Coordinates of C-alpha atoms in Angstrom, one line a residue:
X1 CA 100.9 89.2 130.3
X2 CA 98.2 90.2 127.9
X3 CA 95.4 92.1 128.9
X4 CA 92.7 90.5 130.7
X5 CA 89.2 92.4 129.9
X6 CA 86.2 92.4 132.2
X7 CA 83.7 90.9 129.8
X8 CA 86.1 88.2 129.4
X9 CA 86.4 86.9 132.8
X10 CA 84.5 83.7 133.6
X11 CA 84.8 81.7 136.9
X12 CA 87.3 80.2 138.1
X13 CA 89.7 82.0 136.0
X14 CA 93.0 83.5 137.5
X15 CA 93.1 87.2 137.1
X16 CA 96.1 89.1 136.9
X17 CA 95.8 92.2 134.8
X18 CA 95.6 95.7 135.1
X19 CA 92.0 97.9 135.8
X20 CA 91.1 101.4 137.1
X21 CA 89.9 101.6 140.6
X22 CA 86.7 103.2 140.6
X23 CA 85.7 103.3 144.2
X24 CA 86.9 101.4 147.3
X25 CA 84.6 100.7 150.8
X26 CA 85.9 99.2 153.8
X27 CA 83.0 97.3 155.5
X28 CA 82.6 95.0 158.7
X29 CA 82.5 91.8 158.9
X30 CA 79.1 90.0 160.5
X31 CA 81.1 88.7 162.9
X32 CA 83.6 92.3 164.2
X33 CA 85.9 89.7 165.4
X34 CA 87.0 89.4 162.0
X35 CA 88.0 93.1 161.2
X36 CA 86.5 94.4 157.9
X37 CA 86.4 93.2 153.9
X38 CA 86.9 95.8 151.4
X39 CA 85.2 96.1 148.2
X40 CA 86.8 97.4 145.2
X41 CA 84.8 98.2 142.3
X42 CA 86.9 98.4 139.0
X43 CA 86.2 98.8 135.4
X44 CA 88.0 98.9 131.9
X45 CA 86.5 99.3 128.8
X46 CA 84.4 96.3 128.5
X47 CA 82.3 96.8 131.9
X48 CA 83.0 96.9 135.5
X49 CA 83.7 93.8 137.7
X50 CA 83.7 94.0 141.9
X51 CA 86.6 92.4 143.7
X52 CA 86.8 91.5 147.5
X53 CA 89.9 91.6 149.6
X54 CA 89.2 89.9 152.6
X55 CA 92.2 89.7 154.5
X56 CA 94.4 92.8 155.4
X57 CA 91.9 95.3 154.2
X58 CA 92.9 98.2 156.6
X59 CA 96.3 97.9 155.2
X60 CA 95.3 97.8 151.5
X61 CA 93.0 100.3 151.5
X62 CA 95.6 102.6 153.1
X63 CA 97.9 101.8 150.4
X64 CA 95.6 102.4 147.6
X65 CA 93.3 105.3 146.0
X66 CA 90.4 105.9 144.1
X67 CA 90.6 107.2 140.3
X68 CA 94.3 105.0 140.2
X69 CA 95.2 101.8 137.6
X70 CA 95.9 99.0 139.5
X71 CA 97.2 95.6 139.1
X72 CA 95.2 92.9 140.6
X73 CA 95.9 89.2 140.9
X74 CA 93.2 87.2 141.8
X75 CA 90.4 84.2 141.3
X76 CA 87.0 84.9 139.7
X77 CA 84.4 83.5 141.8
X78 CA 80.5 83.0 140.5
X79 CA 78.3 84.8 143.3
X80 CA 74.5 84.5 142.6
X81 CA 75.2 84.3 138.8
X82 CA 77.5 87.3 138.6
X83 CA 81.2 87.0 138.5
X84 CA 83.9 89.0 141.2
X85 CA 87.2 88.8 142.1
X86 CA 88.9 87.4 145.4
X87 CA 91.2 89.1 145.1
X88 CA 95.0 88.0 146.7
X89 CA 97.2 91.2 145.5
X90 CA 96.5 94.5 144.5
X91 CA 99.3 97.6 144.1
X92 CA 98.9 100.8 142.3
X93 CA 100.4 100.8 139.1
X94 CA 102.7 103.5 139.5
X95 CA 104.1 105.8 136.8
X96 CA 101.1 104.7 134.4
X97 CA 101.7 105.5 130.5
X98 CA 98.9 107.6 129.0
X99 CA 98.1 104.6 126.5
X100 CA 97.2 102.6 129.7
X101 CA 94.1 104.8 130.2
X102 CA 92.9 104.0 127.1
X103 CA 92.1 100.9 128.1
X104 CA 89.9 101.7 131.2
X105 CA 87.2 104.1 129.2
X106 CA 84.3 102.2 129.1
X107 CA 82.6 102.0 125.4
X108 CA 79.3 101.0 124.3
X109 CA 78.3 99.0 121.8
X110 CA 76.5 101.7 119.1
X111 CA 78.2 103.3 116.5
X112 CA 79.1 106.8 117.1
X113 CA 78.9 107.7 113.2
X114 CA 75.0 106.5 113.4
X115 CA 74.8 108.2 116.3
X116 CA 76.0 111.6 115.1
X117 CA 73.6 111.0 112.0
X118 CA 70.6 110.1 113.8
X119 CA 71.4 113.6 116.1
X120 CA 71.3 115.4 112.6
X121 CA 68.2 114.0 111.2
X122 CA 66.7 114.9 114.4
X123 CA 67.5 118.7 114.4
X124 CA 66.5 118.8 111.1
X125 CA 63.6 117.2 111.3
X126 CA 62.1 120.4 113.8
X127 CA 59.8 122.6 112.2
X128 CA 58.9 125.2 115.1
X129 CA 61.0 127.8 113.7
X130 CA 61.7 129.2 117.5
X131 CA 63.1 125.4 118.3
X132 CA 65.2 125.2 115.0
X133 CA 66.9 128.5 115.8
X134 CA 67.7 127.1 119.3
X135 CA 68.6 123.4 118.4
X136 CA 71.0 125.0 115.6
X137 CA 72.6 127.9 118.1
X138 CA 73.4 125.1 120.5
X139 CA 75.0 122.0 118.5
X140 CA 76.7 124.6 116.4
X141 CA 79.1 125.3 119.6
X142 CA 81.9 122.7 118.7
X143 CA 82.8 122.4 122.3
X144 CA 79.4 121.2 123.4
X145 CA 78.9 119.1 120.4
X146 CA 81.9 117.2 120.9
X147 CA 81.0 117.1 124.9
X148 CA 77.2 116.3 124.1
X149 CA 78.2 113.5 121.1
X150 CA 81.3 111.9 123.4
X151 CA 80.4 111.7 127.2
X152 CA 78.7 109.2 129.2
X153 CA 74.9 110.0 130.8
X154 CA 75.8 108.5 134.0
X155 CA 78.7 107.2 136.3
X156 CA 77.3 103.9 137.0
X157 CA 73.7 103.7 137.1
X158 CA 73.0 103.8 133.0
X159 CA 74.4 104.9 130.0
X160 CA 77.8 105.0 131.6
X161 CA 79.9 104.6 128.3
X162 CA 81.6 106.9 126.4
X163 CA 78.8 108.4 123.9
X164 CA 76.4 107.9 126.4
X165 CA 74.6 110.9 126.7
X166 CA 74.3 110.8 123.0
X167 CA 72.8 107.4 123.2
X168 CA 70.5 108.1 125.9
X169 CA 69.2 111.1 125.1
X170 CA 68.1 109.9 121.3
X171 CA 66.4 107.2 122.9
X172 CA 64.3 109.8 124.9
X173 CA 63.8 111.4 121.3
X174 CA 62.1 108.0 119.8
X175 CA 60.0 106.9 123.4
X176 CA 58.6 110.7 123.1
X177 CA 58.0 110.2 119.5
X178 CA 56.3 107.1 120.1
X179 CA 54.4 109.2 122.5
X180 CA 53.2 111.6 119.8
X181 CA 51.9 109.2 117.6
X182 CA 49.6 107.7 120.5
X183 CA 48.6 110.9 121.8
X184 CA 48.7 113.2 118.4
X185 CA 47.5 116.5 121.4
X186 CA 51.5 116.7 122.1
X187 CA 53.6 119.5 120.8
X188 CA 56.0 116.8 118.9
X189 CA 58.8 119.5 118.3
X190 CA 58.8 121.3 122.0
X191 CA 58.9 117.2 123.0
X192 CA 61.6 116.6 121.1
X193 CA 63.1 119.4 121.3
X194 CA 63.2 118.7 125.3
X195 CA 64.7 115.1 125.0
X196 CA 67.6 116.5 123.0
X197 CA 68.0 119.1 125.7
X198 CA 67.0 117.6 129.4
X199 CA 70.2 116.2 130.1
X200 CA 72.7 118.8 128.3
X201 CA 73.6 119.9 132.1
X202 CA 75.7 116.7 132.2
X203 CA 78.4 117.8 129.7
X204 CA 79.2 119.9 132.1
X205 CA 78.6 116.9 135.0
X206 CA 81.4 114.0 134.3
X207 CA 84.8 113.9 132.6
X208 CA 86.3 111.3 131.6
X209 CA 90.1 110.0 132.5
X210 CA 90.9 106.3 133.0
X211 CA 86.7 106.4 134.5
X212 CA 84.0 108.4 134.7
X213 CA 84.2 111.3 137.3
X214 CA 82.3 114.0 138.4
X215 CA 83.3 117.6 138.3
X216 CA 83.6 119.9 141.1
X217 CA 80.5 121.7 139.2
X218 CA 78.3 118.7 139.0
X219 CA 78.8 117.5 142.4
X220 CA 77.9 120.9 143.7
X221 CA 75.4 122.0 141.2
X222 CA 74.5 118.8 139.9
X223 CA 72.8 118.5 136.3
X224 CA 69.5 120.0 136.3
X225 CA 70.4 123.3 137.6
X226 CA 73.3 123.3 135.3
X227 CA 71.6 122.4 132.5
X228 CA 68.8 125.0 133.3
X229 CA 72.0 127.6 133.3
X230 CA 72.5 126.6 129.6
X231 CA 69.4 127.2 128.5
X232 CA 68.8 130.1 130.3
X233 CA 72.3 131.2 128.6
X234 CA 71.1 129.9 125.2
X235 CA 68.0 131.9 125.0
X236 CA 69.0 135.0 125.5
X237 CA 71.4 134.7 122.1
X238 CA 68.3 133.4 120.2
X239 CA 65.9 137.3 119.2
X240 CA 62.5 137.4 120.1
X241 CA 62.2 133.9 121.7
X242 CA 58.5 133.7 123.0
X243 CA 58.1 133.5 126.4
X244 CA 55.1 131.2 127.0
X245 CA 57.6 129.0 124.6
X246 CA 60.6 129.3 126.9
X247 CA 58.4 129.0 130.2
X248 CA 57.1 125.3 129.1
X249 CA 60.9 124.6 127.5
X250 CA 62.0 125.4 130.9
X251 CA 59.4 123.6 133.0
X252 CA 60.3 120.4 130.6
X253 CA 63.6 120.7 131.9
X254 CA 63.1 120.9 135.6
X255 CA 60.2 118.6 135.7
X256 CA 61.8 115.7 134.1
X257 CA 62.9 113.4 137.1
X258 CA 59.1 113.6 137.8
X259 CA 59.0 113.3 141.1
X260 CA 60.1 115.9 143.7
X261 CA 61.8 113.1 146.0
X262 CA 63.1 111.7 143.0
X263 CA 65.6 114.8 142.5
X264 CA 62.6 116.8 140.2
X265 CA 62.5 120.6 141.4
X266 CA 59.0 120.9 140.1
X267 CA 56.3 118.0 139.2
X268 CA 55.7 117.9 135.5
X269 CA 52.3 119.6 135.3
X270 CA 51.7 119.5 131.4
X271 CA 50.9 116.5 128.8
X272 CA 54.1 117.1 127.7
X273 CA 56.1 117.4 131.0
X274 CA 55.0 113.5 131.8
X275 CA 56.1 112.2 128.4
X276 CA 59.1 113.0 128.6
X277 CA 59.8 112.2 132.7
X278 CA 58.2 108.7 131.2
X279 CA 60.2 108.4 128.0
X280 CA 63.3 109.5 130.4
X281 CA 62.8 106.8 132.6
X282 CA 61.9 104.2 130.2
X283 CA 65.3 104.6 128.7
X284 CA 67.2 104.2 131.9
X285 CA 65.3 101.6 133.3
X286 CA 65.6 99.4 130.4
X287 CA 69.3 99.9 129.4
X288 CA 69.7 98.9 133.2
X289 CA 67.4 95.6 133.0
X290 CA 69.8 95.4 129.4
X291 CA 72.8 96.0 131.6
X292 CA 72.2 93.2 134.9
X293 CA 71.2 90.7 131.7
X294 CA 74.8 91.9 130.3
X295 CA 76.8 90.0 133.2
X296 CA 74.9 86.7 133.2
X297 CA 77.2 83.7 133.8
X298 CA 75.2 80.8 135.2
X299 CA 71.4 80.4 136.6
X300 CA 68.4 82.3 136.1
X301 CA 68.1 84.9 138.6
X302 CA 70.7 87.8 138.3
X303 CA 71.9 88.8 141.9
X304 CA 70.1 92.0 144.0
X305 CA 70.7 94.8 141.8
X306 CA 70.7 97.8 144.6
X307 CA 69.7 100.3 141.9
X308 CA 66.8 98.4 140.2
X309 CA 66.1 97.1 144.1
X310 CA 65.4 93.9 142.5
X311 CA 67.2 90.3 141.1
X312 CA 66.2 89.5 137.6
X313 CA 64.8 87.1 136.2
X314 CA 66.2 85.4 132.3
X315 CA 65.1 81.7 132.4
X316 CA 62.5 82.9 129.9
X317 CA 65.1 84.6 127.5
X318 CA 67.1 81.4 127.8
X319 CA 64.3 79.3 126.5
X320 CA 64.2 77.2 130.1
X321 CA 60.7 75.3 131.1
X322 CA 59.8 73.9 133.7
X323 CA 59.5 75.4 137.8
X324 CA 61.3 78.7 137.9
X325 CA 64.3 78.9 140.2
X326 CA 63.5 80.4 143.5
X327 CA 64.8 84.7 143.4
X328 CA 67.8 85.0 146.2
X329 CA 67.4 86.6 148.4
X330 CA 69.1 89.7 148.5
X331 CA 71.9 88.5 151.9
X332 CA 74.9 90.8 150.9
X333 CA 76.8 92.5 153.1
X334 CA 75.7 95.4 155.3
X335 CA 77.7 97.9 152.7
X336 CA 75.3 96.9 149.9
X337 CA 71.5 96.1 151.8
X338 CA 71.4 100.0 152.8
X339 CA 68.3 101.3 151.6
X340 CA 68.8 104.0 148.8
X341 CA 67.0 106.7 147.1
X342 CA 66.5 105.0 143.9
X343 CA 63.1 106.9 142.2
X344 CA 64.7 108.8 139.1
X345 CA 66.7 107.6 136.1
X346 CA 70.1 109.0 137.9
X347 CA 69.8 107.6 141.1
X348 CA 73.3 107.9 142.3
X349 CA 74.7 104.3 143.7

C-alpha cells in the first residue's frame, strides 16, 4: 500500500501506513470506570499527526515503544479543525529497513542551498575583526558546520525540521538587523554575531534517527550551558580576544531566553542583550502561529495549542466576513489542560 503522508490526511480518510512513534501517554478517562485512552503522537516527514486508541490502551502501550516505526490502521477524524487518528490497530514494525527512516525525518520547506548561502553572506558580511576571526574559526570545523547547517532547533515546539537550526537562527540574524536599523546605538556585528551563535549548544542537543531526539548531553546539560562550553572552548583558540568583547558575547548568550523563569541564567541587561531575546522569540513565536495555521482543515479557530496557550484565529486569512466564530474552548483531556511553563522560545511540550 503506498505511503500515506501526514500532510495528506484529510477526514474521514482510512489510514493504514507506516509512521514513527514519537511519544506515547496513557491518560484516564473522565469517567475511571472506563480505564484510560492513550495518545500517540507520530510524525513522518511531512508533519506530525496525534492518534487516539481508545480501547485496550494498557495492552497497547505495553506492546509498543517510543522512538519505533509503526504501522497504524485507522480513521481520520476532524477535532476542532485539526485532524487525528482513531486509531483501530497499531504494531511495531519489526525488522525496519534503513530506507524506512527516511521517511519519518521531518523536512522544511526552505532550500538548504539558500540556506547555506545566506550563512555565508552573513559571516562575511562582519567587519569587527575580533568577530570575523571567531565566526571563521567556528564554521570552518566541518563537523559543526554540517551539525549547525543540517539539524533541527527544536523537538516539537519550532523549527523542528531538519535544517532547522539553520533556519531559525538566520531569522534571529534579519529580526536583529531589523533592530539595527531602528536603533542605529546597537553594535550590529556583536548582534549578529550573537544570533549566529545563541543556539550553537543545540548541535550538540538533538540527533536525528527516524525523529528528533535528545542526547544524553542535552537532557542533562541542556543547550545554553552547552553552548556556553563552545564558546568558552572557541575563544581560547582565537589570540588576544578582548575581554570586555567576550564578557558581553557571553552575556548575549546566557541572557537570551530573557527571562529567568523562562530558562534565562541571567536577564539581558544591555541594548543588545534584549534584541536579540526579542528577535529570538519573534522567530519562534511566529514560525509556531505559521505552524498551528499549517494543519487547518475546516473552521476558523485552530484547536488549544498548549504551547502558544491559545486557539487561533484564520477567518481573516481566509477572506470570511461576517460574525467571527466563537474560540473553543480549550475541553481536552486532563493529559493536555496541564498548565506548562511556556515563557521562552523552547518551551519543552
Amino acid at each position: 500500500m503506498p505511503k500515506q503522508y501526514v500532510r495528506d490526511i484529510r477526514p474521514q480518510d482510512k489510514v493504514d501506513s507506516t509512521f514513527y512513534l514519537q511519544k506515547m501517554v496513557l491518560s484516564p478517562f473522565r469517567d475511571p470506570t472506563r480505564g484510560n485512552y492513550l495518545t500517540l503522537h507520530l510524525s513522518d516527514k511531512t508533519g506530525q499527526i496525534r492518534g487516539r486508541v481508545w480501547d485496550g490502551a494498557d495492552e497497547v502501550a505495553a506492546s509498543l515503544s517510543e522512538g519505533q516505526p509503526v504501522r497504524v490502521v485507522g480513521t481520520a477524524e476532524d477535532w476542532q479543525g485539526q485532524v487525528q487518528l482513531s486509531v483501530q490497530q497499531v504494531v511495531v514494525v519489526e525488522n525496519p529497513q534503513p530506507k524506512l527512516f527516511a521517511e519519518f525525518v521531518p523536512t522544511g520547506t526552505a532550500d538548504p542551498r539558500k540556506l547555506k548561502a545566506q550563512l555565508e553572506r552573513t559571516i562575511l558580511s562582519i567587519d569587527e575583526p575580533n568577530l570575523s576571526r571567531l565566526l571563521r574559526a567556528l564554521f570552518s570545523q566541518r563537523q559543526f558546520y554540517d551539525a549547525f547547517t543540517s539539524l533541527p532547533a527544536a523537538k516539537q515546539v519550532h523549527h523542528a525540521y531538519v535544517c532547522g537550526l539553520l533556519e531559525h537562527s538566520l531569522e534571529v540574524v534579519e529580526f536583529c538587523e531589523a533592530a539595527c536599523k531602528l536603533f542605529p546605538i546597537l553594535q550590529r556585528d556583536l548582534l549578529v554575531t550573537a544570533a549566529l551563535l545563541h543556539d550553537i549548544g543545540k548541535t550538540r542537543e538533538y540527533h536525528v534517527t527516524g525523529g528528533i531526539e535528545m542526547t544524553n548531553e542535552g537532557r542533562l546539560v541542556g543547550h545554553v550551558a552547552v553552548g556556553l562550553r563552545m564558546l568558552d572552548r572557541l575563544l581560547s583558540t582565537v589570540p588576544d580576544f578582548p575581554q570586555d568583547l567576550a564578557d558581553h558575547l557571553t552575556h548575549l548568550m546566557l541572557s537570551h531566553h530573557g527571562e529567568l523563569e523562562h530558562g534565562a541564567p541571567i536577564m539581558p541587561q544591555t541594548m543588545e542583550a534584549m534584541a536579540l531575546f526579542l528577535a529570538d522569540l519573534s522567530s519562534a513565536r511566529l514560525k509556531q502561529f505559521e505552524q498551528v495555521l499549517s494543519t487547518f482543515t475546516a473552521g476558523d479557530w485552530s484547536a488549544y495549542d498548549r504551547m502558544l496557550g491559545r486557539s487561533v484565529y484564520a477567518g481573516f486569512r481566509q477572506g470570511k466576513g461576517g460574525e467571527p466564530a466563537a474560540a473553543p474552548e480549550p475541553s481536552l483531556p486532563a493529559e493536555e489542560t496541564r498548565s506548562e511553563a511556556r515563557g521562552g522560545p523552547d518551551a519543552k511540550p
